[in-house]
């Protein structure tokens, strides 16, 4: 007999500053603790200047190219009105607005159903290191 399970855990991630932090192993550990075998995992970042993306984990050039691409879309040198926390403040908000604050990943056989070359990343859009909070919510059958 299977039971429907709901599980939620908060993760805290210290970023080194602008760039990508691989969350895959940390979120996979939460999935394991949930005892869900078939279901869904939702990861939500509780900030407006960082985002979540599922991207390639094999070639670091992909992440470097994404950094350059988003810097062109929302440059720090633009005349932004909101700059209370420095020149990277509003560009970080714009970058977060065009990416995502949550990702949903299926759970199959008790594991994240990511593809071979996929990883879940926290994308820090600020220059300096930050302490980021994430909510991982899991539901499904045990």
JSON list of C-alpha atoms in Angstrom, two decimals:
[
{"chain": "A", "resi": 1, "resn": "UNK", "atom": "CA", "xyz": [0.00, 0.00, 0.00]},
{"chain": "A", "resi": 2, "resn": "UNK", "atom": "CA", "xyz": [1.36, 3.40, -0.94]},
{"chain": "A", "resi": 3, "resn": "UNK", "atom": "CA", "xyz": [0.67, 6.55, 0.97]},
{"chain": "A", "resi": 4, "resn": "UNK", "atom": "CA", "xyz": [0.52, 10.14, -0.21]},
{"chain": "A", "resi": 5, "resn": "UNK", "atom": "CA", "xyz": [3.32, 12.14, 1.34]},
{"chain": "A", "resi": 6, "resn": "UNK", "atom": "CA", "xyz": [3.97, 15.86, 1.70]},
{"chain": "A", "resi": 7, "resn": "UNK", "atom": "CA", "xyz": [7.42, 17.01, 2.74]},
{"chain": "A", "resi": 8, "resn": "UNK", "atom": "CA", "xyz": [9.02, 20.43, 3.00]},
{"chain": "A", "resi": 9, "resn": "UNK", "atom": "CA", "xyz": [12.51, 21.49, 3.97]},
{"chain": "A", "resi": 10, "resn": "UNK", "atom": "CA", "xyz": [14.41, 24.77, 3.85]},
{"chain": "A", "resi": 11, "resn": "UNK", "atom": "CA", "xyz": [17.94, 24.84, 2.47]},
{"chain": "A", "resi": 12, "resn": "UNK", "atom": "CA", "xyz": [20.42, 27.63, 3.09]},
{"chain": "A", "resi": 13, "resn": "UNK", "atom": "CA", "xyz": [23.10, 28.18, 0.46]},
{"chain": "A", "resi": 14, "resn": "UNK", "atom": "CA", "xyz": [26.09, 30.49, 0.75]},
{"chain": "A", "resi": 15, "resn": "UNK", "atom": "CA", "xyz": [26.99, 31.76, -2.72]},
{"chain": "A", "resi": 16, "resn": "UNK", "atom": "CA", "xyz": [30.52, 32.88, -3.60]},
{"chain": "A", "resi": 17, "resn": "UNK", "atom": "CA", "xyz": [29.10, 35.85, -5.53]},
{"chain": "A", "resi": 18, "resn": "UNK", "atom": "CA", "xyz": [27.97, 36.13, -9.12]},
{"chain": "A", "resi": 19, "resn": "UNK", "atom": "CA", "xyz": [27.67, 32.78, -10.84]},
{"chain": "A", "resi": 20, "resn": "UNK", "atom": "CA", "xyz": [26.21, 29.30, -10.50]},
{"chain": "A", "resi": 21, "resn": "UNK", "atom": "CA", "xyz": [25.98, 27.02, -7.47]},
{"chain": "A", "resi": 22, "resn": "UNK", "atom": "CA", "xyz": [25.03, 23.41, -8.19]},
{"chain": "A", "resi": 23, "resn": "UNK", "atom": "CA", "xyz": [22.12, 22.41, -5.92]},
{"chain": "A", "resi": 24, "resn": "UNK", "atom": "CA", "xyz": [21.48, 18.99, -7.41]},
{"chain": "A", "resi": 25, "resn": "UNK", "atom": "CA", "xyz": [23.03, 16.87, -4.66]},
{"chain": "A", "resi": 26, "resn": "UNK", "atom": "CA", "xyz": [21.48, 18.95, -1.86]},
{"chain": "A", "resi": 27, "resn": "UNK", "atom": "CA", "xyz": [17.99, 18.74, -3.37]},
{"chain": "A", "resi": 28, "resn": "UNK", "atom": "CA", "xyz": [18.44, 15.02, -4.12]},
{"chain": "A", "resi": 29, "resn": "UNK", "atom": "CA", "xyz": [19.23, 14.49, -0.43]},
{"chain": "A", "resi": 30, "resn": "UNK", "atom": "CA", "xyz": [15.96, 16.21, 0.51]},
{"chain": "A", "resi": 31, "resn": "UNK", "atom": "CA", "xyz": [14.10, 13.94, -1.91]},
{"chain": "A", "resi": 32, "resn": "UNK", "atom": "CA", "xyz": [15.68, 10.90, -0.26]},
{"chain": "A", "resi": 33, "resn": "UNK", "atom": "CA", "xyz": [14.63, 12.11, 3.20]},
{"chain": "A", "resi": 34, "resn": "UNK", "atom": "CA", "xyz": [11.06, 12.65, 1.95]},
{"chain": "A", "resi": 35, "resn": "UNK", "atom": "CA", "xyz": [10.58, 8.92, 1.17]},
{"chain": "A", "resi": 36, "resn": "UNK", "atom": "CA", "xyz": [8.61, 9.92, -1.97]},
{"chain": "A", "resi": 37, "resn": "UNK", "atom": "CA", "xyz": [9.07, 7.36, -4.74]},
{"chain": "A", "resi": 38, "resn": "UNK", "atom": "CA", "xyz": [6.83, 8.87, -7.43]},
{"chain": "A", "resi": 39, "resn": "UNK", "atom": "CA", "xyz": [5.94, 12.55, -7.32]},
{"chain": "A", "resi": 40, "resn": "UNK", "atom": "CA", "xyz": [7.15, 16.07, -7.82]},
{"chain": "A", "resi": 41, "resn": "UNK", "atom": "CA", "xyz": [9.78, 18.31, -6.26]},
{"chain": "A", "resi": 42, "resn": "UNK", "atom": "CA", "xyz": [9.37, 22.08, -6.32]},
{"chain": "A", "resi": 43, "resn": "UNK", "atom": "CA", "xyz": [12.34, 24.26, -5.43]},
{"chain": "A", "resi": 44, "resn": "UNK", "atom": "CA", "xyz": [11.73, 27.95, -4.70]},
{"chain": "A", "resi": 45, "resn": "UNK", "atom": "CA", "xyz": [14.36, 30.63, -4.02]},
{"chain": "A", "resi": 46, "resn": "UNK", "atom": "CA", "xyz": [13.16, 33.26, -1.53]},
{"chain": "A", "resi": 47, "resn": "UNK", "atom": "CA", "xyz": [15.00, 36.22, -3.09]},
{"chain": "A", "resi": 48, "resn": "UNK", "atom": "CA", "xyz": [14.56, 38.74, -5.90]},
{"chain": "A", "resi": 49, "resn": "UNK", "atom": "CA", "xyz": [18.19, 38.98, -7.03]},
{"chain": "A", "resi": 50, "resn": "UNK", "atom": "CA", "xyz": [18.94, 35.30, -7.61]},
{"chain": "A", "resi": 51, "resn": "UNK", "atom": "CA", "xyz": [17.21, 32.63, -9.64]},
{"chain": "A", "resi": 52, "resn": "UNK", "atom": "CA", "xyz": [17.03, 28.91, -10.37]},
{"chain": "A", "resi": 53, "resn": "UNK", "atom": "CA", "xyz": [17.82, 27.20, -13.66]},
{"chain": "A", "resi": 54, "resn": "UNK", "atom": "CA", "xyz": [18.19, 23.68, -14.94]},
{"chain": "A", "resi": 55, "resn": "UNK", "atom": "CA", "xyz": [21.18, 23.64, -17.25]},
{"chain": "A", "resi": 56, "resn": "UNK", "atom": "CA", "xyz": [23.95, 21.50, -18.68]},
{"chain": "A", "resi": 57, "resn": "UNK", "atom": "CA", "xyz": [26.37, 20.11, -16.12]},
{"chain": "A", "resi": 58, "resn": "UNK", "atom": "CA", "xyz": [29.05, 18.74, -18.47]},
{"chain": "A", "resi": 59, "resn": "UNK", "atom": "CA", "xyz": [30.64, 21.76, -20.16]},
{"chain": "A", "resi": 60, "resn": "UNK", "atom": "CA", "xyz": [31.36, 24.81, -17.94]},
{"chain": "A", "resi": 61, "resn": "UNK", "atom": "CA", "xyz": [31.44, 26.96, -21.09]},
{"chain": "A", "resi": 62, "resn": "UNK", "atom": "CA", "xyz": [27.63, 26.78, -21.12]},
{"chain": "A", "resi": 63, "resn": "UNK", "atom": "CA", "xyz": [27.43, 28.54, -17.75]},
{"chain": "A", "resi": 64, "resn": "UNK", "atom": "CA", "xyz": [30.09, 31.09, -18.77]},
{"chain": "A", "resi": 65, "resn": "UNK", "atom": "CA", "xyz": [28.16, 31.85, -21.96]},
{"chain": "A", "resi": 66, "resn": "UNK", "atom": "CA", "xyz": [24.94, 32.29, -19.97]},
{"chain": "A", "resi": 67, "resn": "UNK", "atom": "CA", "xyz": [26.70, 34.79, -17.68]},
{"chain": "A", "resi": 68, "resn": "UNK", "atom": "CA", "xyz": [27.86, 36.85, -20.67]},
{"chain": "A", "resi": 69, "resn": "UNK", "atom": "CA", "xyz": [24.43, 36.65, -22.33]},
{"chain": "A", "resi": 70, "resn": "UNK", "atom": "CA", "xyz": [22.55, 37.89, -19.27]},
{"chain": "A", "resi": 71, "resn": "UNK", "atom": "CA", "xyz": [25.14, 40.64, -18.68]},
{"chain": "A", "resi": 72, "resn": "UNK", "atom": "CA", "xyz": [24.33, 41.93, -22.17]},
{"chain": "A", "resi": 73, "resn": "UNK", "atom": "CA", "xyz": [20.58, 41.86, -21.45]},
{"chain": "A", "resi": 74, "resn": "UNK", "atom": "CA", "xyz": [20.81, 43.62, -18.07]},
{"chain": "A", "resi": 75, "resn": "UNK", "atom": "CA", "xyz": [24.14, 45.48, -17.88]},
{"chain": "A", "resi": 76, "resn": "UNK", "atom": "CA", "xyz": [25.35, 47.12, -14.69]},
{"chain": "A", "resi": 77, "resn": "UNK", "atom": "CA", "xyz": [26.39, 50.23, -16.64]},
{"chain": "A", "resi": 78, "resn": "UNK", "atom": "CA", "xyz": [22.80, 51.09, -17.60]},
{"chain": "A", "resi": 79, "resn": "UNK", "atom": "CA", "xyz": [21.26, 54.13, -15.94]},
{"chain": "A", "resi": 80, "resn": "UNK", "atom": "CA", "xyz": [19.06, 52.21, -13.51]},
{"chain": "A", "resi": 81, "resn": "UNK", "atom": "CA", "xyz": [16.86, 54.21, -11.14]},
{"chain": "A", "resi": 82, "resn": "UNK", "atom": "CA", "xyz": [16.94, 51.60, -8.35]},
{"chain": "A", "resi": 83, "resn": "UNK", "atom": "CA", "xyz": [20.52, 51.37, -7.08]},
{"chain": "A", "resi": 84, "resn": "UNK", "atom": "CA", "xyz": [20.06, 51.41, -3.29]},
{"chain": "A", "resi": 85, "resn": "UNK", "atom": "CA", "xyz": [22.54, 48.56, -2.77]},
{"chain": "A", "resi": 86, "resn": "UNK", "atom": "CA", "xyz": [25.02, 49.46, -5.51]},
{"chain": "A", "resi": 87, "resn": "UNK", "atom": "CA", "xyz": [25.38, 49.23, -9.28]},
{"chain": "A", "resi": 88, "resn": "UNK", "atom": "CA", "xyz": [24.60, 45.49, -9.36]},
{"chain": "A", "resi": 89, "resn": "UNK", "atom": "CA", "xyz": [21.29, 45.90, -7.47]},
{"chain": "A", "resi": 90, "resn": "UNK", "atom": "CA", "xyz": [18.76, 46.57, -10.22]},
{"chain": "A", "resi": 91, "resn": "UNK", "atom": "CA", "xyz": [20.53, 44.45, -12.87]},
{"chain": "A", "resi": 92, "resn": "UNK", "atom": "CA", "xyz": [20.20, 41.51, -10.44]},
{"chain": "A", "resi": 93, "resn": "UNK", "atom": "CA", "xyz": [16.45, 42.14, -10.15]},
{"chain": "A", "resi": 94, "resn": "UNK", "atom": "CA", "xyz": [16.09, 42.35, -13.94]},
{"chain": "A", "resi": 95, "resn": "UNK", "atom": "CA", "xyz": [18.08, 39.15, -14.41]},
{"chain": "A", "resi": 96, "resn": "UNK", "atom": "CA", "xyz": [15.89, 37.37, -11.87]},
{"chain": "A", "resi": 97, "resn": "UNK", "atom": "CA", "xyz": [12.75, 38.65, -13.61]},
{"chain": "A", "resi": 98, "resn": "UNK", "atom": "CA", "xyz": [13.69, 37.05, -16.93]},
{"chain": "A", "resi": 99, "resn": "UNK", "atom": "CA", "xyz": [14.77, 33.75, -15.40]},
{"chain": "A", "resi": 100, "resn": "UNK", "atom": "CA", "xyz": [12.88, 31.84, -12.67]},
{"chain": "A", "resi": 101, "resn": "UNK", "atom": "CA", "xyz": [12.42, 31.79, -8.92]},
{"chain": "A", "resi": 102, "resn": "UNK", "atom": "CA", "xyz": [11.23, 28.17, -8.93]},
{"chain": "A", "resi": 103, "resn": "UNK", "atom": "CA", "xyz": [11.80, 24.90, -10.72]},
{"chain": "A", "resi": 104, "resn": "UNK", "atom": "CA", "xyz": [9.65, 21.78, -10.75]},
{"chain": "A", "resi": 105, "resn": "UNK", "atom": "CA", "xyz": [11.33, 18.41, -11.20]},
{"chain": "A", "resi": 106, "resn": "UNK", "atom": "CA", "xyz": [9.56, 15.04, -11.41]},
{"chain": "A", "resi": 107, "resn": "UNK", "atom": "CA", "xyz": [10.55, 12.31, -8.96]},
{"chain": "A", "resi": 108, "resn": "UNK", "atom": "CA", "xyz": [10.80, 8.81, -10.38]},
{"chain": "A", "resi": 109, "resn": "UNK", "atom": "CA", "xyz": [11.94, 5.72, -8.46]},
{"chain": "A", "resi": 110, "resn": "UNK", "atom": "CA", "xyz": [12.74, 7.97, -5.49]},
{"chain": "A", "resi": 111, "resn": "UNK", "atom": "CA", "xyz": [15.15, 10.17, -7.46]},
{"chain": "A", "resi": 112, "resn": "UNK", "atom": "CA", "xyz": [15.10, 13.47, -9.31]},
{"chain": "A", "resi": 113, "resn": "UNK", "atom": "CA", "xyz": [14.23, 12.67, -12.92]},
{"chain": "A", "resi": 114, "resn": "UNK", "atom": "CA", "xyz": [16.84, 15.00, -14.41]},
{"chain": "A", "resi": 115, "resn": "UNK", "atom": "CA", "xyz": [18.41, 14.18, -17.76]},
{"chain": "A", "resi": 116, "resn": "UNK", "atom": "CA", "xyz": [21.96, 12.90, -18.12]},
{"chain": "A", "resi": 117, "resn": "UNK", "atom": "CA", "xyz": [23.47, 16.35, -18.68]},
{"chain": "A", "resi": 118, "resn": "UNK", "atom": "CA", "xyz": [21.15, 18.36, -16.42]},
{"chain": "A", "resi": 119, "resn": "UNK", "atom": "CA", "xyz": [21.79, 19.95, -13.04]},
{"chain": "A", "resi": 120, "resn": "UNK", "atom": "CA", "xyz": [19.80, 22.35, -10.89]},
{"chain": "A", "resi": 121, "resn": "UNK", "atom": "CA", "xyz": [21.65, 25.61, -10.25]},
{"chain": "A", "resi": 122, "resn": "UNK", "atom": "CA", "xyz": [21.14, 28.63, -8.04]},
{"chain": "A", "resi": 123, "resn": "UNK", "atom": "CA", "xyz": [22.14, 31.57, -10.23]},
{"chain": "A", "resi": 124, "resn": "UNK", "atom": "CA", "xyz": [23.51, 34.39, -8.08]},
{"chain": "A", "resi": 125, "resn": "UNK", "atom": "CA", "xyz": [23.12, 37.72, -9.84]},
{"chain": "A", "resi": 126, "resn": "UNK", "atom": "CA", "xyz": [24.90, 39.90, -7.24]},
{"chain": "A", "resi": 127, "resn": "UNK", "atom": "CA", "xyz": [28.65, 40.52, -7.19]},
{"chain": "A", "resi": 128, "resn": "UNK", "atom": "CA", "xyz": [29.27, 39.78, -3.52]},
{"chain": "A", "resi": 129, "resn": "UNK", "atom": "CA", "xyz": [28.56, 36.52, -1.65]},
{"chain": "A", "resi": 130, "resn": "UNK", "atom": "CA", "xyz": [25.03, 36.05, -0.30]},
{"chain": "A", "resi": 131, "resn": "UNK", "atom": "CA", "xyz": [23.21, 33.70, 2.03]},
{"chain": "A", "resi": 132, "resn": "UNK", "atom": "CA", "xyz": [20.26, 32.38, 0.01]},
{"chain": "A", "resi": 133, "resn": "UNK", "atom": "CA", "xyz": [17.23, 30.54, 1.37]},
{"chain": "A", "resi": 134, "resn": "UNK", "atom": "CA", "xyz": [15.36, 27.95, -0.65]},
{"chain": "A", "resi": 135, "resn": "UNK", "atom": "CA", "xyz": [12.19, 26.04, 0.05]},
{"chain": "A", "resi": 136, "resn": "UNK", "atom": "CA", "xyz": [12.05, 22.46, -1.25]},
{"chain": "A", "resi": 137, "resn": "UNK", "atom": "CA", "xyz": [8.55, 21.02, -1.31]},
{"chain": "A", "resi": 138, "resn": "UNK", "atom": "CA", "xyz": [7.92, 17.42, -2.28]},
{"chain": "A", "resi": 139, "resn": "UNK", "atom": "CA", "xyz": [4.68, 15.56, -2.77]},
{"chain": "A", "resi": 140, "resn": "UNK", "atom": "CA", "xyz": [3.83, 12.16, -4.11]},
{"chain": "A", "resi": 141, "resn": "UNK", "atom": "CA", "xyz": [3.53, 8.51, -3.24]},
{"chain": "A", "resi": 142, "resn": "UNK", "atom": "CA", "xyz": [5.82, 6.73, -0.81]}
]
